[in-house]
Amino acid sequence: MPHTPDVQHDLDRLRGLASTMDSALRVPVLGIRLGWDSILGLIPGVGDVLALAPAGYILKEAHRMGASRSVLARMGANVGIDLAIGAIPLIGDIFDVGWKANIRNVDLLHRHLEQTAPMKTVSPVDGELSSHHPTLKG
């Protein structure tokens, strides 16, 4: 179901942020994509913490856009896994390249909004031969 222009604009903005954090750059020889989250993760101690700011912003926006508690919990778990494993030297840096928590979270939000978007209701008299006058029955 298509989203309203405002919701679609917000999703596009969040997807752009997630792509910047998770897959902005392509490593030519290997063909893998990595983003600023992976690059920041190389800085011992503070890199993974710095990468939390955009992830937190995506969570805040998901809440503002009406994500359910269960979706927010899954999004939080994605960020928590990224932070916990990303903090392990070397293993965490390799994990960051593949996990892409921000893209996962925007995808979760997008699916949630598609599933909960109000359906267009059709009047029971649309397409039928009837009168729209309240006292007349067709």
Short mmCIF file of C-alpha atoms in Angstrom, two decimals, residues 11 14-15 18 22 52 54-62 67 70-82 99-113:
data_model
loop_
_atom_site.label_atom_id
_atom_site.label_comp_id
_atom_site.label_asym_id
_atom_site.label_seq_id
_atom_site.Cartn_x
_atom_site.Cartn_y
_atom_site.Cartn_z
CA LEU A 11 11.06 6.82 5.07
CA LEU A 14 15.69 7.49 7.08
CA ARG A 15 16.71 5.09 4.32
CA ALA A 18 20.76 4.12 7.04
CA ASP A 22 25.70 0.89 6.56
CA LEU A 52 24.76 4.95 18.12
CA PRO A 54 22.18 7.85 13.94
CA ALA A 55 20.78 4.49 15.10
CA GLY A 56 19.07 6.24 18.01
CA TYR A 57 17.67 8.88 15.67
CA ILE A 58 16.16 6.16 13.45
CA LEU A 59 14.56 4.60 16.55
CA LYS A 60 13.21 7.97 17.68
CA GLU A 61 11.70 8.63 14.26
CA ALA A 62 10.18 5.14 14.15
CA ALA A 67 5.93 1.92 15.18
CA SER A 70 7.29 -5.01 19.25
CA VAL A 71 8.82 -3.33 16.18
CA LEU A 72 10.68 -0.84 18.39
CA ALA A 73 11.93 -3.75 20.54
CA ARG A 74 13.25 -5.59 17.48
CA MET A 75 14.88 -2.40 16.25
CA GLY A 76 16.48 -1.88 19.67
CA ALA A 77 17.72 -5.47 19.64
CA ASN A 78 19.33 -4.90 16.24
CA VAL A 79 21.15 -1.85 17.59
CA GLY A 80 22.12 -3.69 20.78
CA ILE A 81 23.56 -6.62 18.83
CA ASP A 82 25.46 -4.20 16.61
CA TRP A 99 25.04 -6.82 10.06
CA LYS A 100 23.77 -3.42 8.78
CA ALA A 101 21.46 -2.72 11.73
CA ASN A 102 20.28 0.65 10.41
CA ILE A 103 19.11 -0.75 7.09
CA ARG A 104 17.44 -3.65 8.92
CA ASN A 105 15.63 -1.16 11.15
CA VAL A 106 14.35 1.03 8.33
CA ASP A 107 13.15 -2.13 6.56
CA LEU A 108 11.32 -3.20 9.74
CA LEU A 109 9.69 0.22 10.01
CA HIS A 110 8.70 0.20 6.34
CA ARG A 111 7.08 -3.25 6.59
CA HIS A 112 5.26 -2.24 9.79
CA LEU A 113 3.87 0.92 8.21
#
